[in-house]
Amino acid sequence: MRTHLIAGPIRLMVLAFLMLLALSMAGAGRPAVVSADEAGCDEDVVCLAAPSEATSAAAIGPAVAAPLPPSPPTVCGLRSGAVGIAVAVPAPPPPSCTPTRDLITTVNRANILYARALRTLDGSILGEAWTSDGLAELLRQIAALRDGGRYATPRLHTISLTSMDLGPNTATVRTTERWTYQERWRFSGELVAEQDQWARNDYYLAVRGGVWRVTRNDVALIPAPQPTPSVRVETDADTYAPGQTATLTMTNDSGATLVIDLGENCTTTALERQRWDGGWELAGEAPWVCLPTIPLQPGGRTSRIFAVWQPGTYRLRAGYRPSGPGNWPPAGMAYSRAFVIRETAPAPVIRVALDRGAYARGSTITAVIANDGVVPVMIIRTPECEITTAERQTPYGWEPVRGWPRPCAEVVEYLMPGARRTDWIAAGPFAGAYRIAFWYSQEGGPWEVVYSATYSVR
């Protein structure tokens, strides 16, 4: 009963001929390649992820490819020891089918063979994925390493697809890659040279012997991508009185060193006022004296004190850029949340305290001026215009011993809330009753005076 299952010699020959014909017709649909399931990478080389055929057919046109979204590196497919090529002979594909997966598989295979060939100095394995000028260039690199008594250990950390161009039996695959390239002495393994490389790779592929192979690889080193800068700008409250001291804090939340550019007059860190229509307009420079630039390490922060006098709704902005030369103008702007300046301002609370109640003629008084309020005040300190003045009581009232203080040379300082200043002044040339006058002004307001307790000069 088994005889009908056993074909005679002639029947066997016919069947074999028909099978070969079917295989050849099926293989005419597209070139055979490394199997997509064997897009092998090892511990030193990551894979370029292969999209689905449906996705690639929609994303890539007949001539120029739209960039495919990069995927995270994945260690895939072939084990480290396997270097053979599995020839796939699929059924004829539909007209919309493209060789995207096959091309990506070939690029992945070319990278793994490149890394292994430079490690082992064995160029014979390269022909499985390389040919023409691309193969010749790699063989020259291997010969140079061998002649120098070295071998290389390239390591591919990341690879992402930038674009893909398709032509008749040719293709160009463009990627962005990060490699660590090391060279070592052959007999000791000692490290000779090392370079961390970001590169733009253009892989030119063509069908050779029914298989996709890389014919040329153009490499251009590019700068490492910078992390996206991120600066947080915060105020210590949402509401302030006019002139009340506020604290601005700028924090670097990025993974790179950033520079806050303030300029000589704080022009980059600026104050903005909200308009009636909800938009924002420049209200003036931030009211503090500042350094031209402030470097901030990752996670670092810096604070500034400021005060706003006019009621309204405001926000502060800060310009920032990566650290290093040639990075101007700022890479971005960061904004604080909106804060409100109320309509009414609290009155300043200024005290003048003396170290004693009585002094000898010609002795020196130590006067401490304290700002116990919540708003800063302006004071004047120059050789001609002291911040305190002694006054002597006469039958006609109080008279200044050294003349009335006056603004001079437009040199002013701020006495911030909670701050104290110490001044030294002669007690008085004659016996009698005296007091110390301290002149100050809220910004934009008139000059005012506060007095110490009366003291005597003997």
Short mmCIF file of C-alpha atoms in Angstrom, two decimals:
data_model
loop_
_atom_site.label_atom_id
_atom_site.label_comp_id
_atom_site.label_asym_id
_atom_site.label_seq_id
_atom_site.Cartn_x
_atom_site.Cartn_y
_atom_site.Cartn_z
CA MET A 1 0.00 0.00 0.00
CA ARG A 2 2.99 2.31 0.24
CA THR A 3 3.83 2.06 -3.48
CA HIS A 4 1.51 4.86 -4.52
CA LEU A 5 3.27 7.13 -2.15
CA ILE A 6 6.63 6.47 -3.75
CA ALA A 7 7.15 8.31 -7.03
CA GLY A 8 9.15 6.86 -9.84
CA PRO A 9 12.30 8.55 -11.11
CA ILE A 10 10.56 10.50 -13.84
CA ARG A 11 7.90 11.79 -11.52
CA LEU A 12 10.53 12.86 -9.01
CA MET A 13 12.37 14.86 -11.65
CA VAL A 14 9.17 16.64 -12.74
CA LEU A 15 8.24 17.51 -9.18
CA ALA A 16 11.72 18.80 -8.44
CA PHE A 17 11.62 20.96 -11.57
CA LEU A 18 8.23 22.43 -10.62
CA MET A 19 9.41 23.19 -7.07
CA LEU A 20 12.49 25.00 -8.33
CA LEU A 21 10.37 27.00 -10.77
CA ALA A 22 7.94 28.02 -8.00
CA LEU A 23 10.80 29.06 -5.73
CA SER A 24 12.43 31.14 -8.45
CA MET A 25 9.15 32.89 -9.24
CA ALA A 26 8.50 33.60 -5.57
CA GLY A 27 11.99 34.99 -5.14
CA ALA A 28 11.53 37.45 -8.02
CA GLY A 29 9.31 39.66 -5.90
CA ARG A 30 12.20 41.26 -3.96
CA PRO A 31 15.83 40.55 -3.09
CA ALA A 32 16.61 38.01 -0.45
CA VAL A 33 18.05 39.45 2.76
CA VAL A 34 19.01 38.65 6.29
CA SER A 35 15.83 37.49 7.98
CA ALA A 36 14.07 40.23 9.93
CA ASP A 37 13.91 37.90 12.89
CA GLU A 38 17.69 37.63 12.77
CA ALA A 39 18.47 41.35 12.71
CA GLY A 40 21.19 40.39 15.10
CA CYS A 41 22.94 42.70 17.54
CA ASP A 42 25.05 41.71 20.49
CA GLU A 43 26.07 43.22 23.79
CA ASP A 44 28.12 45.93 22.03
CA VAL A 45 25.71 46.97 19.26
CA VAL A 46 22.08 48.01 19.59
CA CYS A 47 19.49 47.53 16.84
CA LEU A 48 17.68 50.00 14.68
CA ALA A 49 14.06 48.99 15.26
CA ALA A 50 12.28 47.67 12.18
CA PRO A 51 8.75 49.02 11.61
CA SER A 52 5.90 46.92 10.29
CA GLU A 53 5.46 46.60 6.54
CA ALA A 54 2.10 48.38 6.67
CA THR A 55 3.63 51.30 8.53
CA SER A 56 6.65 51.52 6.25
CA ALA A 57 4.57 51.36 3.09
CA ALA A 58 2.49 54.30 4.26
CA ALA A 59 5.43 56.28 5.58
CA ILE A 60 7.87 55.87 2.71
CA GLY A 61 7.15 57.02 -0.84
CA PRO A 62 8.71 55.74 -4.00
CA ALA A 63 11.64 58.17 -3.91
CA VAL A 64 12.05 60.07 -0.63
CA ALA A 65 11.22 58.63 2.75
CA ALA A 66 9.42 60.53 5.46
CA PRO A 67 11.39 60.20 8.73
CA LEU A 68 10.24 57.27 10.82
CA PRO A 69 9.87 57.87 14.55
CA PRO A 70 12.98 56.63 16.39
CA SER A 71 12.44 53.77 18.81
CA PRO A 72 14.36 52.98 21.99
CA PRO A 73 17.43 50.80 21.42
CA THR A 74 16.57 47.12 21.68
CA VAL A 75 18.94 44.17 21.76
CA CYS A 76 17.29 41.85 19.31
CA GLY A 77 17.48 38.67 17.26
CA LEU A 78 20.69 36.82 16.60
CA ARG A 79 22.89 35.63 19.45
CA SER A 80 26.41 36.97 19.70
CA GLY A 81 27.99 33.88 18.18
CA ALA A 82 25.84 33.58 15.05
CA VAL A 83 27.12 35.31 11.96
CA GLY A 84 25.42 33.45 9.12
CA ILE A 85 22.79 34.89 6.81
CA ALA A 86 19.40 33.24 6.50
CA VAL A 87 18.03 33.72 2.99
CA ALA A 88 14.34 34.48 3.02
CA VAL A 89 12.30 33.47 -0.04
CA PRO A 90 8.82 34.87 0.60
CA ALA A 91 5.76 34.76 -1.60
CA PRO A 92 5.45 37.63 -4.09
CA PRO A 93 4.56 40.77 -2.10
CA PRO A 94 1.61 43.05 -2.93
CA PRO A 95 2.40 46.14 -5.03
CA SER A 96 2.38 48.48 -2.00
CA CYS A 97 4.93 46.42 -0.08
CA THR A 98 8.37 48.05 0.44
CA PRO A 99 11.69 46.54 1.59
CA THR A 100 11.88 48.74 4.68
CA ARG A 101 12.34 45.93 7.18
CA ASP A 102 14.88 44.25 4.93
CA LEU A 103 16.95 47.43 4.62
CA ILE A 104 16.91 48.05 8.37
CA THR A 105 17.87 44.44 8.98
CA THR A 106 20.80 44.83 6.58
CA VAL A 107 21.97 48.03 8.34
CA ASN A 108 21.80 46.31 11.72
CA ARG A 109 23.71 43.33 10.34
CA ALA A 110 26.34 45.60 8.78
CA ASN A 111 26.97 47.28 12.13
CA ILE A 112 27.33 44.03 14.06
CA LEU A 113 29.77 42.63 11.47
CA TYR A 114 31.73 45.91 11.48
CA ALA A 115 32.12 45.77 15.27
CA ARG A 116 33.14 42.11 15.23
CA ALA A 117 35.58 42.52 12.37
CA LEU A 118 37.44 45.34 14.16
CA ARG A 119 37.54 43.32 17.37
CA THR A 120 38.83 40.15 15.71
CA LEU A 121 40.73 41.81 12.82
CA ASP A 122 38.94 39.30 10.58
CA GLY A 123 37.60 41.02 7.48
CA SER A 124 36.30 37.84 5.91
CA ILE A 125 32.94 38.12 7.68
CA LEU A 126 32.20 41.57 6.26
CA GLY A 127 31.15 40.33 2.83
CA GLU A 128 27.90 39.04 4.27
CA ALA A 129 26.57 42.62 4.52
CA TRP A 130 29.22 44.89 2.90
CA THR A 131 30.46 45.22 -0.68
CA SER A 132 32.18 47.61 -3.09
CA ASP A 133 33.68 50.81 -1.63
CA GLY A 134 32.14 50.21 1.79
CA LEU A 135 33.83 46.84 2.11
CA ALA A 136 37.16 48.13 0.78
CA GLU A 137 37.22 50.98 3.33
CA LEU A 138 36.61 48.66 6.27
CA LEU A 139 39.31 46.25 5.06
CA ARG A 140 41.74 49.20 4.97
CA GLN A 141 40.83 50.06 8.56
CA ILE A 142 41.43 46.48 9.66
CA ALA A 143 44.80 46.38 7.87
CA ALA A 144 45.86 49.64 9.52
CA LEU A 145 44.94 48.31 12.97
CA ARG A 146 46.75 45.04 12.36
CA ASP A 147 49.89 46.84 11.11
CA GLY A 148 49.85 49.05 14.21
CA GLY A 149 49.56 46.10 16.58
CA ARG A 150 46.09 47.15 17.69
CA TYR A 151 42.48 46.11 17.55
CA ALA A 152 39.34 48.20 18.06
CA THR A 153 36.24 47.71 20.22
CA PRO A 154 33.49 49.90 18.76
CA ARG A 155 30.30 50.05 20.79
CA LEU A 156 27.03 51.38 19.41
CA HIS A 157 24.90 52.92 22.18
CA THR A 158 22.03 54.51 20.27
CA ILE A 159 20.78 54.55 16.68
CA SER A 160 17.70 56.28 15.25
CA LEU A 161 16.36 56.41 11.73
CA THR A 162 16.39 59.87 10.12
CA SER A 163 15.19 59.11 6.59
CA MET A 164 15.15 56.50 3.84
CA ASP A 165 15.31 56.94 0.05
CA LEU A 166 14.29 54.11 -2.25
CA GLY A 167 15.18 53.53 -5.88
CA PRO A 168 15.20 50.59 -8.27
CA ASN A 169 17.35 47.99 -6.47
CA THR A 170 19.10 50.78 -4.50
CA ALA A 171 18.38 52.59 -1.25
CA THR A 172 19.86 55.14 1.14
CA VAL A 173 19.30 54.82 4.88
CA ARG A 174 20.24 57.80 7.06
CA THR A 175 20.68 57.46 10.80
CA THR A 176 21.93 59.33 13.84
CA GLU A 177 24.20 57.20 16.02
CA ARG A 178 26.31 57.38 19.15
CA TRP A 179 29.42 55.19 19.28
CA THR A 180 32.20 54.68 21.77
CA TYR A 181 35.32 53.87 19.76
CA GLN A 182 38.32 52.35 21.57
CA GLU A 183 41.65 51.06 20.30
CA ARG A 184 43.76 48.64 22.34
CA TRP A 185 47.13 46.90 22.04
CA ARG A 186 46.65 43.41 20.63
CA PHE A 187 48.77 41.49 23.13
CA SER A 188 48.10 43.38 26.37
CA GLY A 189 44.61 44.73 25.79
CA GLU A 190 45.76 48.07 27.20
CA LEU A 191 43.63 51.02 26.11
CA VAL A 192 45.42 53.25 23.58
CA ALA A 193 42.73 55.68 22.44
CA GLU A 194 39.07 56.33 23.15
CA GLN A 195 36.51 58.67 21.63
CA ASP A 196 32.82 59.20 22.29
CA GLN A 197 31.30 59.91 18.87
CA TRP A 198 27.96 61.23 17.71
CA ALA A 199 27.67 60.71 13.98
CA ARG A 200 25.33 61.08 11.03
CA ASN A 201 25.59 57.91 8.95
CA ASP A 202 24.44 57.58 5.36
CA TYR A 203 24.22 53.93 4.32
CA TYR A 204 24.05 53.36 0.54
CA LEU A 205 22.63 49.92 -0.25
CA ALA A 206 22.21 47.97 -3.45
CA VAL A 207 21.12 44.49 -4.46
CA ARG A 208 24.16 42.28 -5.05
CA GLY A 209 23.57 38.63 -5.93
CA GLY A 210 19.92 38.91 -4.93
CA VAL A 211 20.83 40.24 -1.46
CA TRP A 212 20.80 43.78 -0.03
CA ARG A 213 24.32 44.89 0.90
CA VAL A 214 25.91 48.17 2.00
CA THR A 215 28.00 49.56 -0.86
CA ARG A 216 29.14 52.76 0.84
CA ASN A 217 28.91 54.38 4.25
CA ASP A 218 29.45 58.13 4.64
CA VAL A 219 30.07 59.21 8.23
CA ALA A 220 30.02 62.80 9.52
CA LEU A 221 30.72 63.56 13.19
CA ILE A 222 28.12 65.86 14.74
CA PRO A 223 27.88 67.61 18.13
CA ALA A 224 26.23 65.65 20.90
CA PRO A 225 22.60 66.68 21.30
CA GLN A 226 22.06 69.10 24.17
CA PRO A 227 19.49 68.25 26.82
CA THR A 228 16.45 70.47 26.70
CA PRO A 229 17.18 73.35 29.07
CA SER A 230 14.67 73.89 31.84
CA VAL A 231 14.66 76.79 34.28
CA ARG A 232 12.07 77.27 37.00
CA VAL A 233 11.31 80.87 38.05
CA GLU A 234 9.44 81.28 41.33
CA THR A 235 8.43 84.09 43.66
CA ASP A 236 7.97 83.62 47.42
CA ALA A 237 4.37 84.91 47.45
CA ASP A 238 1.44 85.66 45.18
CA THR A 239 0.58 89.08 46.64
CA TYR A 240 2.75 91.97 47.82
CA ALA A 241 2.29 95.49 49.06
CA PRO A 242 3.79 98.27 46.92
CA GLY A 243 7.53 98.32 47.62
CA GLN A 244 7.41 95.17 49.73
CA THR A 245 10.48 92.98 49.46
CA ALA A 246 10.01 89.87 47.30
CA THR A 247 12.37 86.99 46.57
CA LEU A 248 12.84 85.55 43.09
CA THR A 249 14.38 82.07 42.89
CA MET A 250 15.67 80.54 39.64
CA THR A 251 16.30 76.77 39.61
CA ASN A 252 18.05 74.71 36.91
CA ASP A 253 15.93 71.57 36.45
CA SER A 254 17.85 70.36 33.40
CA GLY A 255 20.73 67.92 33.23
CA ALA A 256 23.15 70.53 31.80
CA THR A 257 24.92 73.59 33.15
CA LEU A 258 22.99 76.70 32.15
CA VAL A 259 23.80 80.39 32.24
CA ILE A 260 21.19 82.94 33.31
CA ASP A 261 21.96 86.05 31.26
CA LEU A 262 21.07 89.19 33.16
CA GLY A 263 23.24 91.77 31.44
CA GLU A 264 24.71 94.82 33.11
CA ASN A 265 21.27 96.24 33.87
CA CYS A 266 19.34 92.98 34.31
CA THR A 267 17.83 93.38 30.86
CA THR A 268 17.19 89.67 30.33
CA THR A 269 15.52 89.11 33.67
CA ALA A 270 12.70 91.53 33.17
CA LEU A 271 9.49 92.60 34.82
CA GLU A 272 6.29 92.28 32.79
CA ARG A 273 2.91 93.83 33.59
CA GLN A 274 -0.41 92.32 32.53
CA ARG A 275 -2.40 94.52 30.15
CA TRP A 276 -6.14 95.08 30.26
CA ASP A 277 -6.61 92.53 27.46
CA GLY A 278 -4.76 89.77 29.32
CA GLY A 279 -1.50 90.11 27.38
CA TRP A 280 1.86 91.06 28.84
CA GLU A 281 4.11 94.06 28.25
CA LEU A 282 7.54 95.03 29.49
CA ALA A 283 7.15 97.03 32.71
CA GLY A 284 10.84 97.71 33.27
CA GLU A 285 14.05 96.05 34.28
CA ALA A 286 14.06 93.95 37.39
CA PRO A 287 14.96 96.39 40.21
CA TRP A 288 18.21 94.98 41.52
CA VAL A 289 21.91 95.24 40.87
CA CYS A 290 23.09 92.01 39.29
CA LEU A 291 26.03 90.21 37.73
CA PRO A 292 26.10 89.96 33.90
CA THR A 293 25.67 86.16 34.01
CA ILE A 294 24.86 83.54 36.63
CA PRO A 295 26.06 79.98 35.93
CA LEU A 296 23.79 77.28 37.33
CA GLN A 297 24.84 73.66 37.68
CA PRO A 298 22.18 70.96 37.20
CA GLY A 299 19.85 71.25 40.18
CA GLY A 300 21.43 74.57 41.23
CA ARG A 301 19.47 77.64 42.19
CA THR A 302 20.02 81.34 42.75
CA SER A 303 17.86 83.99 44.43
CA ARG A 304 17.40 87.73 43.98
CA ILE A 305 15.58 90.34 46.06
CA PHE A 306 13.30 92.78 44.28
CA ALA A 307 10.44 95.18 44.96
CA VAL A 308 7.67 96.60 42.77
CA TRP A 309 5.95 99.84 43.68
CA GLN A 310 3.11 100.32 41.20
CA PRO A 311 -0.10 98.31 41.83
CA GLY A 312 -0.98 95.72 39.18
CA THR A 313 -0.44 92.11 38.09
CA TYR A 314 3.13 91.18 37.17
CA ARG A 315 5.44 88.32 36.28
CA LEU A 316 9.22 87.97 35.94
CA ARG A 317 11.07 86.37 33.04
CA ALA A 318 14.62 85.01 32.89
CA GLY A 319 16.65 84.24 29.77
CA TYR A 320 18.90 81.18 29.83
CA ARG A 321 21.34 79.38 27.54
CA PRO A 322 23.65 76.36 27.67
CA SER A 323 27.03 77.06 29.22
CA GLY A 324 29.79 77.72 26.70
CA PRO A 325 30.91 80.30 24.15
CA GLY A 326 28.80 81.33 21.21
CA ASN A 327 25.44 80.58 22.81
CA TRP A 328 23.76 83.96 22.52
CA PRO A 329 20.94 84.99 22.28
CA PRO A 330 19.31 83.01 25.09
CA ALA A 331 18.08 79.54 24.19
CA GLY A 332 14.81 80.15 25.97
CA MET A 333 12.80 82.23 28.39
CA ALA A 334 11.32 81.06 31.69
CA TYR A 335 8.50 82.89 33.45
CA SER A 336 7.31 83.11 37.02
CA ARG A 337 3.66 82.73 37.89
CA ALA A 338 1.71 85.98 38.06
CA PHE A 339 1.80 87.98 41.29
CA VAL A 340 -0.22 90.99 42.43
CA ILE A 341 0.90 94.33 43.89
CA ARG A 342 -1.89 95.68 46.10
CA GLU A 343 -3.23 99.24 45.96
CA THR A 344 -2.10 100.41 49.41
CA ALA A 345 1.43 100.38 50.75
CA PRO A 346 2.34 99.96 54.41
CA ALA A 347 4.26 102.79 56.01
CA PRO A 348 7.95 102.10 56.61
CA VAL A 349 9.04 101.51 60.19
CA ILE A 350 12.51 103.01 60.70
CA ARG A 351 14.29 103.26 64.06
CA VAL A 352 17.45 105.13 65.07
CA ALA A 353 19.02 103.72 68.27
CA LEU A 354 22.05 105.23 70.06
CA ASP A 355 24.61 103.41 72.17
CA ARG A 356 24.30 105.89 75.10
CA GLY A 357 22.22 108.82 76.33
CA ALA A 358 25.10 111.19 77.21
CA TYR A 359 28.46 111.95 75.57
CA ALA A 360 31.52 114.12 76.14
CA ARG A 361 32.26 116.88 73.67
CA GLY A 362 34.18 115.56 70.68
CA SER A 363 33.31 111.93 71.37
CA THR A 364 31.79 109.61 68.77
CA ILE A 365 28.23 108.35 68.72
CA THR A 366 27.37 104.88 67.42
CA ALA A 367 23.95 105.03 65.77
CA VAL A 368 22.14 101.90 64.53
CA ILE A 369 19.44 102.43 61.89
CA ALA A 370 16.96 99.54 61.58
CA ASN A 371 14.23 98.91 59.02
CA ASP A 372 11.51 97.11 60.97
CA GLY A 373 8.96 97.42 58.17
CA VAL A 374 8.13 95.29 55.14
CA VAL A 375 9.24 97.68 52.39
CA PRO A 376 12.79 98.72 51.49
CA VAL A 377 13.83 102.36 51.76
CA MET A 378 16.44 104.36 49.90
CA ILE A 379 19.24 106.06 51.77
CA ILE A 380 22.18 108.21 50.72
CA ARG A 381 25.74 107.44 51.71
CA THR A 382 28.55 109.62 50.32
CA PRO A 383 31.37 111.62 51.91
CA GLU A 384 29.33 114.80 51.45
CA CYS A 385 25.93 113.38 52.43
CA GLU A 386 25.98 111.17 55.52
CA ILE A 387 23.06 108.89 56.20
CA THR A 388 22.67 110.47 59.68
CA THR A 389 22.99 114.06 60.84
CA ALA A 390 23.33 115.48 64.35
CA GLU A 391 20.89 118.29 65.32
CA ARG A 392 21.30 120.65 68.32
CA GLN A 393 18.42 122.16 70.30
CA THR A 394 18.43 125.97 70.36
CA PRO A 395 15.94 128.60 71.59
CA TYR A 396 14.78 128.76 67.99
CA GLY A 397 14.28 125.02 67.52
CA TRP A 398 16.43 122.20 66.24
CA GLU A 399 19.32 123.10 63.93
CA PRO A 400 21.60 120.71 62.02
CA VAL A 401 25.19 120.71 63.14
CA ARG A 402 26.59 119.93 59.66
CA GLY A 403 23.88 121.29 57.41
CA TRP A 404 20.83 119.61 55.87
CA PRO A 405 21.39 116.36 54.04
CA ARG A 406 20.83 116.56 50.32
CA PRO A 407 20.96 114.13 47.37
CA CYS A 408 24.44 114.21 45.91
CA ALA A 409 26.24 112.32 43.15
CA GLU A 410 23.06 110.23 42.85
CA VAL A 411 24.63 107.48 44.94
CA VAL A 412 21.91 105.64 46.81
CA GLU A 413 21.63 102.42 48.75
CA TYR A 414 18.69 100.32 49.87
CA LEU A 415 17.94 99.46 53.47
CA MET A 416 15.98 96.26 53.09
CA PRO A 417 13.30 95.07 55.55
CA GLY A 418 14.92 93.58 58.63
CA ALA A 419 18.29 95.13 57.75
CA ARG A 420 20.41 97.31 60.02
CA ARG A 421 23.10 99.87 59.32
CA THR A 422 25.61 101.36 61.74
CA ASP A 423 26.83 104.95 61.43
CA TRP A 424 29.40 106.87 63.46
CA ILE A 425 29.06 110.61 63.97
CA ALA A 426 30.55 113.29 66.25
CA ALA A 427 28.42 113.87 69.34
CA GLY A 428 28.56 117.67 69.09
CA PRO A 429 31.03 120.57 69.56
CA PHE A 430 29.17 122.27 72.42
CA ALA A 431 27.34 121.25 75.55
CA GLY A 432 23.60 120.88 75.11
CA ALA A 433 20.81 118.64 73.93
CA TYR A 434 21.11 116.80 70.59
CA ARG A 435 19.38 114.23 68.44
CA ILE A 436 20.26 112.23 65.31
CA ALA A 437 18.21 112.66 62.13
CA PHE A 438 18.03 109.91 59.52
CA TRP A 439 16.76 110.70 56.02
CA TYR A 440 15.16 108.08 53.79
CA SER A 441 12.71 107.71 50.94
CA GLN A 442 10.38 105.07 49.58
CA GLU A 443 11.16 104.66 45.89
CA GLY A 444 9.32 107.33 43.94
CA GLY A 445 8.25 109.13 47.13
CA PRO A 446 9.46 112.27 48.96
CA TRP A 447 12.37 112.31 51.37
CA GLU A 448 11.33 111.77 54.98
CA VAL A 449 13.13 111.96 58.30
CA VAL A 450 13.08 109.96 61.54
CA TYR A 451 14.81 111.00 64.80
CA SER A 452 16.64 109.27 67.59
CA ALA A 453 15.94 109.89 71.26
CA THR A 454 17.49 113.10 72.63
CA TYR A 455 21.00 112.79 74.08
CA SER A 456 23.18 115.25 76.00
CA VAL A 457 26.70 116.50 75.39
CA ARG A 458 28.65 117.64 78.47
#
